[in-house]
Short mmCIF file of C-alpha atoms and ligand atoms in Angstrom, two decimals:
data_model
loop_
_atom_site.label_atom_id
_atom_site.label_comp_id
_atom_site.label_asym_id
_atom_site.label_seq_id
_atom_site.Cartn_x
_atom_site.Cartn_y
_atom_site.Cartn_z
CA UNK R 556 -23.73 -6.26 13.42
CA UNK R 557 -20.46 -6.85 11.39
CA UNK R 558 -19.47 -10.54 11.49
CA UNK R 559 -16.20 -11.39 13.78
CA UNK R 560 -13.06 -12.58 12.42
CA UNK R 561 -13.71 -15.88 13.67
CA UNK R 562 -17.51 -15.87 11.92
CA UNK R 563 -15.56 -14.92 8.78
CA UNK R 564 -13.56 -18.24 8.99
CA UNK R 565 -10.41 -17.06 10.33
CA UNK R 566 -8.64 -19.31 12.20
CA UNK R 567 -8.46 -18.90 16.03
CA UNK R 568 -4.51 -18.86 16.16
CA UNK R 569 -4.66 -15.94 13.94
CA UNK R 570 -7.81 -14.14 15.75
CA UNK R 571 -5.43 -14.45 18.78
CA UNK R 572 -2.71 -12.56 16.88
CA UNK R 573 -4.74 -10.00 15.78
CA UNK R 574 -6.25 -9.29 19.46
CA UNK R 575 -2.55 -9.14 20.35
CA UNK R 576 -2.07 -6.53 17.84
CA UNK R 577 -5.22 -4.37 18.91
CA UNK R 578 -7.12 -5.64 15.93
CA UNK R 579 -10.63 -6.62 17.18
CA UNK R 580 -13.28 -6.29 14.54
CA UNK R 581 -12.76 -6.41 10.82
CA UNK R 582 -13.02 -3.26 8.69
CA UNK R 583 -15.53 -3.02 5.82
CA UNK R 584 -13.29 -4.54 3.23
CA UNK R 585 -12.02 -6.99 5.21
CA UNK R 586 -15.23 -8.28 5.94
CA UNK R 587 -16.44 -8.22 2.38
CA UNK R 588 -13.23 -9.86 1.35
CA UNK R 589 -11.70 -12.30 3.83
CA UNK R 590 -14.66 -15.00 3.47
CA UNK R 591 -14.55 -15.26 -0.22
CA UNK R 592 -10.84 -15.47 -0.23
CA UNK R 593 -10.61 -18.26 2.36
CA UNK R 594 -12.77 -20.20 0.08
CA UNK R 595 -10.07 -20.01 -2.87
CA UNK R 596 -12.27 -17.32 -5.01
CA UNK R 597 -10.22 -14.72 -7.16
CA UNK R 598 -11.06 -11.26 -6.02
CA UNK R 599 -10.78 -7.74 -7.28
CA UNK R 600 -10.87 -5.32 -4.56
CA UNK R 601 -11.18 -1.74 -4.71
CA UNK R 602 -10.89 0.52 -1.44
CA UNK R 603 -9.50 3.86 -0.36
CA UNK R 604 -6.11 3.87 1.22
CA UNK R 605 -6.07 3.16 4.90
CA UNK R 606 -9.00 1.16 4.69
CA UNK R 607 -7.25 -2.33 5.58
CA UNK R 608 -6.85 -3.89 2.26
CA UNK R 609 -3.19 -5.63 3.79
CA UNK R 610 -4.99 -7.75 6.20
CA UNK R 611 -8.15 -8.33 3.90
CA UNK R 612 -5.66 -10.47 1.48
CA UNK R 613 -3.06 -11.23 4.20
CA UNK R 614 -5.31 -13.19 6.51
CA UNK R 615 -6.81 -15.63 3.84
CA UNK R 616 -2.87 -16.16 2.70
CA UNK R 617 -1.67 -16.96 6.16
CA UNK R 618 -4.55 -19.24 6.92
CA UNK R 619 -4.37 -20.99 3.80
CA UNK R 620 -0.74 -21.01 2.41
CA UNK R 621 1.11 -24.27 1.94
CA UNK R 622 4.32 -25.05 2.97
CA UNK R 623 7.44 -23.95 0.85
CA UNK R 624 10.19 -26.10 -0.26
CA UNK R 625 13.45 -24.40 -0.59
CA UNK R 626 13.33 -21.49 -3.20
CA UNK R 627 9.97 -22.02 -4.10
CA UNK R 628 7.43 -19.82 -2.40
CA UNK R 629 3.87 -20.92 -2.25
CA UNK R 630 2.18 -17.39 -1.93
CA UNK R 631 3.20 -14.22 -3.88
CA UNK R 632 2.59 -10.55 -3.07
CA UNK R 633 3.64 -8.26 -5.49
CA UNK R 634 3.84 -4.49 -4.36
CA UNK R 635 5.17 -1.38 -6.52
CA UNK R 636 7.62 -0.22 -3.99
CA UNK R 637 10.23 -1.26 -1.47
CA UNK R 638 8.48 0.78 1.68
CA UNK R 639 5.22 -1.03 0.91
CA UNK R 640 6.73 -4.19 0.59
CA UNK R 641 8.41 -4.24 3.88
CA UNK R 642 5.26 -2.84 5.48
CA UNK R 643 3.31 -5.48 4.12
CA UNK R 644 5.78 -8.33 5.29
CA UNK R 645 5.81 -6.70 8.60
CA UNK R 646 2.35 -6.61 9.19
CA UNK R 647 1.71 -10.21 8.21
CA UNK R 648 4.59 -11.30 10.26
CA UNK R 649 3.04 -10.04 13.40
CA UNK R 650 0.05 -12.51 12.79
CA UNK R 651 1.84 -15.09 10.95
CA UNK R 652 2.76 -17.87 13.46
CA UNK R 653 4.54 -20.41 11.89
CA UNK R 654 4.35 -19.37 8.36
CA UNK R 655 7.32 -17.59 7.17
CA UNK R 656 7.13 -14.18 5.65
CA UNK R 657 10.04 -12.37 3.48
CA UNK R 658 10.14 -9.49 1.44
CA UNK R 659 12.60 -9.07 -1.58
CA UNK R 660 13.10 -5.92 -3.48
CA UNK R 661 15.88 -3.85 -4.83
CA UNK R 662 18.59 -1.45 -3.47
CA UNK R 663 20.01 -3.89 -1.20
CA UNK R 664 22.36 -6.82 -1.47
CA UNK R 665 21.04 -10.06 -2.77
CA UNK R 666 22.77 -12.26 -0.43
CA UNK R 667 20.21 -12.04 2.48
CA UNK R 668 17.46 -12.52 0.20
CA UNK R 669 19.03 -15.47 -1.50
CA UNK R 670 19.47 -16.87 2.05
CA UNK R 671 16.14 -16.52 3.27
CA UNK R 672 14.71 -17.69 -0.36
CA UNK R 673 17.21 -20.89 0.03
CA UNK R 674 15.65 -21.72 3.79
CA UNK R 675 11.92 -21.64 2.34
CA UNK R 676 9.70 -18.86 2.31
CA UNK R 677 5.70 -19.52 2.50
CA UNK R 678 4.55 -16.12 1.47
CA UNK R 679 7.06 -13.93 -0.60
CA UNK R 680 6.29 -10.06 -0.83
CA UNK R 681 8.14 -8.73 -3.71
CA UNK R 682 8.62 -5.78 -6.00
CA UNK R 683 8.68 -6.84 -9.57
CA UNK R 684 12.37 -5.71 -10.83
CA UNK R 685 14.18 -7.64 -7.88
CA UNK R 686 12.04 -10.65 -8.19
CA UNK R 687 12.71 -10.87 -12.08
CA UNK R 688 16.31 -10.53 -11.20
CA UNK R 689 16.22 -13.35 -8.71
CA UNK R 690 14.11 -15.54 -10.80
CA UNK R 691 17.12 -14.89 -13.78
CA UNK R 692 19.72 -15.90 -11.07
CA UNK R 693 17.49 -19.10 -10.52
CA UNK R 694 17.36 -18.05 -6.68
CA UNK R 695 13.77 -18.49 -6.68
CA UNK R 696 11.11 -20.29 -9.05
CA UNK R 697 7.40 -19.23 -8.93
CA UNK R 698 5.85 -22.66 -10.35
CA UNK R 699 4.71 -23.75 -6.70
CA UNK R 700 2.95 -20.23 -6.08
CA UNK R 701 -0.82 -20.88 -6.20
CA UNK R 702 -1.92 -17.87 -4.24
CA UNK R 703 -0.91 -14.63 -5.79
CA UNK R 704 -1.88 -11.03 -4.36
CA UNK R 705 -1.14 -7.70 -6.67
CA UNK R 706 -1.25 -4.91 -4.31
CA UNK R 707 -1.68 -1.37 -5.65
CA UNK R 708 -2.22 -2.66 -9.02
CA UNK R 709 -3.08 1.02 -10.24
CA UNK R 710 0.25 2.04 -8.82
CA UNK R 711 1.95 -0.96 -10.61
CA UNK R 712 0.71 0.62 -13.98
CA UNK R 713 1.27 4.11 -13.10
CA UNK R 714 5.22 3.06 -12.33
CA UNK R 715 5.30 0.98 -15.69
CA UNK R 716 5.58 -2.39 -13.99
CA UNK R 717 2.69 -3.86 -15.88
CA UNK R 718 4.95 -5.79 -18.24
CA UNK R 719 7.08 -7.20 -15.75
CA UNK R 720 3.90 -8.03 -13.72
CA UNK R 721 2.61 -10.13 -16.61
CA UNK R 722 5.74 -11.83 -16.91
CA UNK R 723 5.68 -12.83 -13.49
CA UNK R 724 2.12 -13.99 -13.49
CA UNK R 725 2.70 -16.02 -16.24
CA UNK R 726 5.45 -18.08 -14.16
CA UNK R 727 3.17 -18.87 -11.23
CA UNK R 728 1.22 -22.12 -10.87
CA UNK R 729 -1.52 -22.37 -13.82
CA UNK R 730 -4.02 -23.56 -10.96
CA UNK R 731 -4.06 -20.61 -8.58
CA UNK R 732 -5.97 -18.10 -6.69
CA UNK R 733 -5.43 -14.52 -7.94
CA UNK R 734 -6.19 -11.55 -5.80
CA UNK R 735 -5.85 -8.07 -6.82
CA UNK R 736 -6.33 -4.56 -5.00
CA UNK R 737 -6.15 -1.21 -6.32
CA UNK R 738 -7.40 2.11 -5.43
CA UNK R 739 -9.09 2.65 -8.90
CA UNK R 740 -10.34 0.17 -11.30
CA UNK R 741 -9.33 1.57 -14.51
CA UNK R 742 -8.30 0.02 -18.02
CA UNK R 743 -5.00 -1.01 -17.14
CA UNK R 744 -6.39 -2.89 -14.38
CA UNK R 745 -9.38 -4.32 -15.85
CA UNK R 746 -6.88 -5.70 -18.31
CA UNK R 747 -5.06 -7.47 -15.78
CA UNK R 748 -8.23 -8.86 -14.40
CA UNK R 749 -9.44 -10.13 -17.79
CA UNK R 750 -6.09 -12.08 -18.55
CA UNK R 751 -5.34 -12.92 -15.32
CA UNK R 752 -8.26 -13.73 -13.03
CA UNK R 753 -10.74 -16.65 -13.24
CA UNK R 754 -14.45 -15.43 -12.54
CA UNK R 755 -13.52 -12.75 -9.64
CA UNK R 756 -15.66 -11.23 -7.21
CA UNK R 757 -15.55 -7.68 -7.33
CA UNK R 758 -15.81 -5.74 -3.84
CA UNK R 759 -15.85 -2.29 -4.08
CA UNK R 760 -15.76 -0.06 -0.74
CA UNK R 761 -16.09 3.77 -0.89
CA UNK R 762 -16.48 6.34 -3.42
CA UNK R 763 -14.36 5.50 -6.59
CA UNK R 764 -12.48 8.78 -5.87
CA UNK R 765 -10.62 7.85 -2.72
CA UNK R 766 -11.81 9.46 0.43
CA UNK R 767 -10.30 12.93 -0.86
CA UNK R 768 -13.18 15.10 0.45
CA UNK R 769 -12.47 14.30 3.94
CA UNK R 770 -9.33 16.29 3.98
CA UNK R 771 -9.11 20.08 4.08
CA UNK R 772 -7.96 21.31 0.80
CA UNK R 773 -6.07 24.97 0.52
CA UNK R 774 -4.72 26.36 -2.74
CA UNK R 775 -2.09 29.26 -2.13
CA UNK R 776 -0.82 31.55 -4.46
CA UNK R 777 2.93 31.68 -3.19
CA UNK R 778 5.83 32.62 -5.37
CA UNK R 779 8.76 30.72 -5.98
CA UNK R 780 10.96 32.70 -3.55
CA UNK R 781 8.22 32.55 -0.67
CA UNK R 782 7.57 28.99 -0.91
CA UNK R 783 9.99 27.63 1.86
CA UNK R 784 8.93 30.14 4.30
CA UNK R 785 5.41 29.05 3.62
CA UNK R 786 6.19 25.54 4.07
CA UNK R 787 7.77 26.24 7.26
CA UNK R 788 4.46 28.12 8.60
CA UNK R 789 2.39 25.17 7.54
CA UNK R 790 4.63 22.54 9.18
CA UNK R 791 5.07 24.67 12.34
CA UNK R 792 1.00 24.88 12.35
CA UNK R 793 0.24 21.30 11.29
CA UNK R 794 2.75 19.26 13.47
CA UNK R 795 3.98 16.70 10.90
CA UNK R 796 3.83 17.05 6.72
CA UNK R 797 4.89 15.10 3.74
CA UNK R 798 6.11 17.76 1.28
CA UNK R 799 6.24 16.80 -2.26
CA UNK R 800 8.86 18.09 -4.82
CA UNK R 801 9.30 17.05 -8.25
CA UNK R 802 13.05 15.96 -8.35
CA UNK R 803 15.45 14.38 -6.05
CA UNK R 804 17.68 17.05 -6.02
CA UNK R 805 15.00 19.47 -5.27
CA UNK R 806 14.04 17.01 -2.47
CA UNK R 807 17.23 17.18 -1.06
CA UNK R 808 17.53 20.82 -1.28
CA UNK R 809 14.35 21.68 0.28
CA UNK R 810 15.27 19.35 3.34
CA UNK R 811 18.29 21.27 3.75
CA UNK R 812 16.41 24.66 3.77
CA UNK R 813 13.93 23.75 6.10
CA UNK R 814 16.53 22.31 8.32
CA UNK R 815 18.22 25.45 8.38
CA UNK R 816 15.07 27.09 9.20
CA UNK R 817 14.72 25.01 12.28
CA UNK R 818 12.35 22.04 11.04
CA UNK R 819 13.41 18.85 11.63
CA UNK R 820 13.18 17.66 7.77
CA UNK R 821 14.44 14.74 5.67
CA UNK R 822 14.43 13.77 2.34
CA UNK R 823 13.21 10.51 0.95
CA UNK R 824 13.94 9.58 -2.78
CA UNK R 825 14.97 6.85 -4.97
CA UNK R 826 18.68 7.86 -4.94
CA UNK R 827 19.13 7.04 -1.43
CA UNK R 828 20.16 3.64 -0.45
CA UNK R 829 17.56 1.08 0.86
CA UNK R 830 18.43 1.13 4.56
CA UNK R 831 18.88 4.84 4.53
CA UNK R 832 15.09 5.19 3.18
CA UNK R 833 13.91 2.78 5.94
CA UNK R 834 15.59 4.73 8.75
CA UNK R 835 14.26 8.12 7.30
CA UNK R 836 10.92 6.76 7.33
CA UNK R 837 11.15 5.51 10.85
CA UNK R 838 12.35 8.86 12.03
CA UNK R 839 9.27 10.09 10.72
CA UNK R 840 6.68 7.50 11.67
CA UNK R 841 8.42 8.04 15.36
CA UNK R 842 8.09 11.78 15.25
CA UNK R 843 11.84 12.37 15.40
CA UNK R 844 11.38 14.02 11.82
CA UNK R 845 8.50 16.62 11.29
CA UNK R 846 8.85 16.85 7.67
CA UNK R 847 9.51 14.24 5.12
CA UNK R 848 10.34 15.59 1.91
CA UNK R 849 9.53 13.24 -0.76
CA UNK R 850 9.51 12.71 -4.55
CA UNK R 851 6.40 10.69 -5.88
CA UNK R 852 8.07 8.03 -6.57
CA UNK R 853 9.15 7.42 -3.11
CA UNK R 854 6.01 8.22 -1.76
CA UNK R 855 3.79 5.73 -3.02
CA UNK R 856 2.39 3.31 -0.91
CA UNK R 857 4.13 4.38 1.95
CA UNK R 858 1.84 3.95 4.88
CA UNK R 859 2.31 6.37 8.06
CA UNK R 860 -0.30 6.88 10.26
CA UNK R 861 -1.87 10.36 10.99
CA UNK R 862 0.30 12.24 8.79
CA UNK R 863 -1.28 15.95 9.64
CA UNK R 864 -0.49 17.57 6.50
CA UNK R 865 0.38 17.00 2.85
CA UNK R 866 2.19 20.13 1.00
CA UNK R 867 2.28 20.15 -2.74
CA UNK R 868 5.62 22.32 -2.77
CA UNK R 869 6.00 21.38 -6.53
CA UNK R 870 2.36 21.09 -8.37
CA UNK R 871 1.62 17.54 -9.13
CA UNK R 872 1.82 16.03 -12.79
CA UNK R 873 -1.75 15.73 -13.23
CA UNK R 874 -5.07 14.85 -10.98
CA UNK R 875 -3.89 11.42 -10.23
CA UNK R 876 -0.76 12.22 -8.83
CA UNK R 877 -2.69 15.14 -6.60
CA UNK R 878 -5.01 12.03 -5.27
CA UNK R 879 -1.92 10.02 -4.75
CA UNK R 880 -0.16 12.47 -2.86
CA UNK R 881 -2.97 14.00 -1.06
CA UNK R 882 -3.98 10.36 0.00
CA UNK R 883 -1.28 10.16 2.39
CA UNK R 884 -3.08 12.20 5.04
CA UNK R 885 -6.91 11.81 6.02
CA UNK R 886 -6.47 8.22 5.91
CA UNK R 887 -8.86 5.33 7.73
CA UNK R 888 -11.54 8.57 8.09
CA UNK R 889 -9.47 10.90 9.88
CA UNK R 890 -9.29 14.61 8.73
CA UNK R 891 -6.17 16.09 7.00
CA UNK R 892 -4.76 19.07 5.45
CA UNK R 893 -3.90 19.45 2.03
CA UNK R 894 -1.89 22.63 1.02
CA UNK R 895 -0.77 23.34 -2.84
CA UNK R 896 1.75 26.10 -3.23
CA UNK R 897 0.70 27.59 -6.71
CA UNK R 898 2.57 30.37 -8.46
CA UNK R 899 1.03 32.92 -10.48
CA UNK R 900 1.68 30.94 -13.75
CA UNK R 901 0.31 27.57 -12.29
CA UNK R 902 -3.21 28.82 -11.43
CA UNK R 903 -4.51 27.40 -14.77
CA UNK R 904 -2.83 23.69 -14.11
CA UNK R 905 -4.32 23.73 -10.15
CA UNK R 906 -8.13 24.61 -11.61
CA UNK R 907 -7.51 21.76 -14.13
CA UNK R 908 -6.67 19.36 -11.41
CA UNK R 909 -9.55 20.56 -9.04
CA UNK R 910 -12.37 20.30 -12.11
CA UNK R 911 -11.18 16.69 -12.81
CA UNK R 912 -11.59 15.92 -8.85
CA UNK R 913 -14.57 17.94 -8.32
CA UNK R 914 -12.70 20.20 -5.93
CA UNK R 915 -13.81 23.63 -5.94
CA UNK R 916 -11.56 25.69 -4.19
CA UNK R 917 -10.49 29.05 -4.61
CA UNK R 918 -6.84 29.68 -4.87
CA UNK R 919 -6.22 32.35 -2.38
CA UNK R 920 -3.03 34.25 -0.37
CA UNK R 921 -1.96 32.21 2.38
CA UNK R 922 -4.64 31.68 5.14
CA UNK R 923 -4.36 30.87 8.84
CA UNK R 924 -4.44 26.98 9.49
CA UNK R 925 -6.87 27.07 12.56
CA UNK R 926 -6.96 24.34 15.01
CA UNK R 927 -10.26 23.10 13.99
CA UNK R 928 -9.10 22.30 10.50
CA UNK R 929 -5.67 21.28 11.14
CA UNK R 930 -5.32 17.84 13.26
CA UNK R 931 -3.56 18.57 16.26
CA UNK R 932 0.38 17.93 16.33
CA UNK R 933 0.52 14.29 16.78
CA UNK R 934 3.72 12.37 17.55
CA UNK R 935 2.75 8.73 17.53
CA UNK R 936 5.02 5.57 17.66
CA UNK R 937 5.32 3.91 14.71
CA UNK R 938 2.99 0.99 16.16
CA UNK R 939 -0.21 2.85 17.38
CA UNK R 940 -1.61 1.78 20.59
CA UNK R 941 -4.24 -0.95 20.45
CA UNK R 942 -7.07 0.65 21.80
CA UNK R 943 -6.59 3.22 18.91
CA UNK R 944 -6.44 1.10 16.08
CA UNK R 945 -9.34 -0.56 16.98
CA UNK R 946 -11.27 2.51 17.19
CA UNK R 947 -10.63 3.66 13.74
CA UNK R 948 -13.07 2.91 10.88
CA UNK R 949 -12.76 3.90 7.34
CA UNK R 950 -15.71 5.27 5.85
CA UNK R 951 -17.48 4.38 2.76
CA UNK R 952 -20.24 1.65 1.78
CA UNK R 953 -19.48 -1.84 0.29
CA UNK R 954 -21.06 -3.32 -2.77
CA UNK R 955 -19.91 -6.85 -4.24
CA UNK R 956 -20.34 -7.42 -7.79
CA UNK R 957 -20.30 -11.23 -9.09
CA UNK R 958 -18.92 -10.84 -12.26
CA UNK R 959 -21.00 -12.99 -14.93
CA UNK R 960 -18.76 -15.85 -15.95
CA UNK R 961 -19.70 -15.54 -19.59
CA UNK R 962 -17.88 -12.16 -19.75
CA UNK R 963 -14.71 -13.42 -18.29
CA UNK R 964 -12.17 -15.11 -20.37
CA UNK R 965 -9.66 -17.15 -18.66
CA UNK R 966 -6.19 -17.74 -20.20
CA UNK R 967 -5.55 -20.81 -17.91
CA UNK R 968 -8.39 -22.59 -19.42
CA UNK R 969 -9.06 -24.54 -16.34
CA UNK R 970 -11.94 -24.57 -14.06
CA UNK R 971 -11.32 -24.18 -10.55
CA UNK R 972 -14.42 -23.18 -8.51
CA UNK R 973 -14.24 -25.96 -6.28
CA UNK R 974 -10.64 -25.85 -5.63
CA UNK R 975 -9.84 -24.85 -2.12
CA UNK R 976 -6.17 -23.99 -1.62
CA UNK R 977 -4.30 -26.57 0.68
CA UNK R 978 -3.47 -26.33 3.80
CA UNK R 979 -6.45 -24.49 5.21
CA UNK R 980 -6.39 -24.14 8.90
CA UNK R 981 -3.11 -25.47 8.81
CA UNK R 982 -2.29 -22.42 10.98
CA UNK R 983 -2.77 -24.04 14.09
CA UNK R 984 -1.47 -27.66 13.67
CA UNK R 985 1.39 -26.81 11.38
CA UNK R 986 4.98 -27.38 11.82
CA UNK R 987 7.15 -25.56 14.28
CA UNK R 988 8.43 -22.83 13.24
CA UNK R 989 11.94 -23.17 11.44
CA UNK R 990 14.69 -21.54 13.81
CA UNK R 991 14.44 -18.21 13.85
CA UNK R 992 12.79 -17.86 10.74
CA UNK R 993 9.09 -16.74 11.51
CA UNK R 994 9.66 -14.23 14.04
CA UNK R 995 12.00 -11.53 12.08
P1 ADP L 1486 -4.91 0.10 2.83
O1 ADP L 1486 -3.84 -0.90 2.23
O2 ADP L 1486 -6.09 -0.17 2.54
O3 ADP L 1486 -4.03 1.68 2.53
P2 ADP L 1486 -3.69 -0.82 5.45
O4 ADP L 1486 -4.04 -2.39 5.16
O5 ADP L 1486 -2.12 -0.13 5.30
O6 ADP L 1486 -4.74 -0.09 4.34
O7 ADP L 1486 -4.30 -0.40 6.65
C1 ADP L 1486 -4.21 0.87 7.25
C2 ADP L 1486 -3.93 0.87 8.77
O8 ADP L 1486 -5.32 0.25 9.39
C3 ADP L 1486 -3.07 -0.05 9.37
O9 ADP L 1486 -2.15 0.57 10.33
C4 ADP L 1486 -3.55 -1.21 10.11
O10 ADP L 1486 -2.57 -1.89 10.83
C5 ADP L 1486 -4.89 -0.83 10.42
N1 ADP L 1486 -5.89 -1.97 10.35
C6 ADP L 1486 -6.15 -2.71 9.56
N2 ADP L 1486 -7.27 -3.33 9.82
C7 ADP L 1486 -7.69 -3.04 11.04
C8 ADP L 1486 -8.72 -3.39 12.03
N3 ADP L 1486 -9.70 -4.42 11.50
N4 ADP L 1486 -8.92 -2.87 13.12
C9 ADP L 1486 -8.09 -1.72 13.55
N5 ADP L 1486 -6.97 -1.31 12.69
C10 ADP L 1486 -6.70 -2.05 11.48
MG1 MG L 1487 -2.34 -0.88 1.03
#
């Protein structure tokens, strides 16, 4: 029997908030991580997308975080993208009670972010670029942040944020808890672990290659001029899709072409203002937009429930990009369809990607998508119904690996195994929310 949240040491008030959100039993990565994180241990976690990592690191933060003074957050969560930062903040706010949570990221004005920081933010969710700007402007200091989470560390590395992440970590409290999550634990992530974590416990769930095989992968030969029509057919059969393009311009053009053919399509990319991107994403999760046409960068870290289908309209850069893109469907153990549109001259590249991922699919002319393989059209509210959420189970088996202390270097020199973060169980007894601060 898996433990309950309460058995993992989660304070009752948080358990109740989880219940209200329709979350009754911990997912596997949550069972693995929460108890250790509640004790203040450093953790390095790997689990596939959709396996519930946000609450795995978020619940212990909410339970343990100290109360922040103005401009001095006590906990920091680093996120590679704005969308992910917003998603993390809103998921945590739904269970945070009196603990204040705010997100800061680029593409929007500074004024509100500065005001929030000035009021005091216990848990700050931040993208590296904007956070460094705010630090430079002395709108925030990280010296009192003694709980730090790096989410999607592999994407952080892919997007070139590691130097910024290092500079940021160097400014957080020397005695701190550092928790890192990633879909892969490769070299870059291992380096971060060596330099910034103290005898971390590694928890790994699922296969090292994210649940790629639970989706139905098709590779179709489609020449350039036929790609839009092929896309329209796939979206009509699958119901909703994220369609990947190489460039911003290409995404805008494809969204237009799809709209002209009667598909509700919208582009999402870094050239759009943040409020537009947020709106587009919401329209997609609400089902008002059926096709989200995205560049790789815009799509990183977006969590959308039940995308029926991913279409590689332009080929991915490499097998890692194929995985990241395809991981938008078949999340949390659901099935999904992944269609690659491959032009004649691109077959060799597609086959190379297949080889690297252990996929073995013939490249065929477009075939029909029958109801068995493509999930039914789903139009879901952005917040899935409670019963549905509780039923979802990510797949994979869990192993914990306690890293041998003698192999770990610790740049902070301090020993902190007995350190318990302050404020444990404050959740129940803590201060009343400052006016309006905790519920937004
Ligand atoms: P990851 O970060 O691993 O990709 P998320 O943390 O975004 O995954 O979680 C995926 C989805 O699963 C979210 O919609 C989240 O609310 C939901 N979820 C998380 N934990 C549970 C749980 N224990 N029971 C039911 N749903 C959950
Ligand atoms: Mg996540």
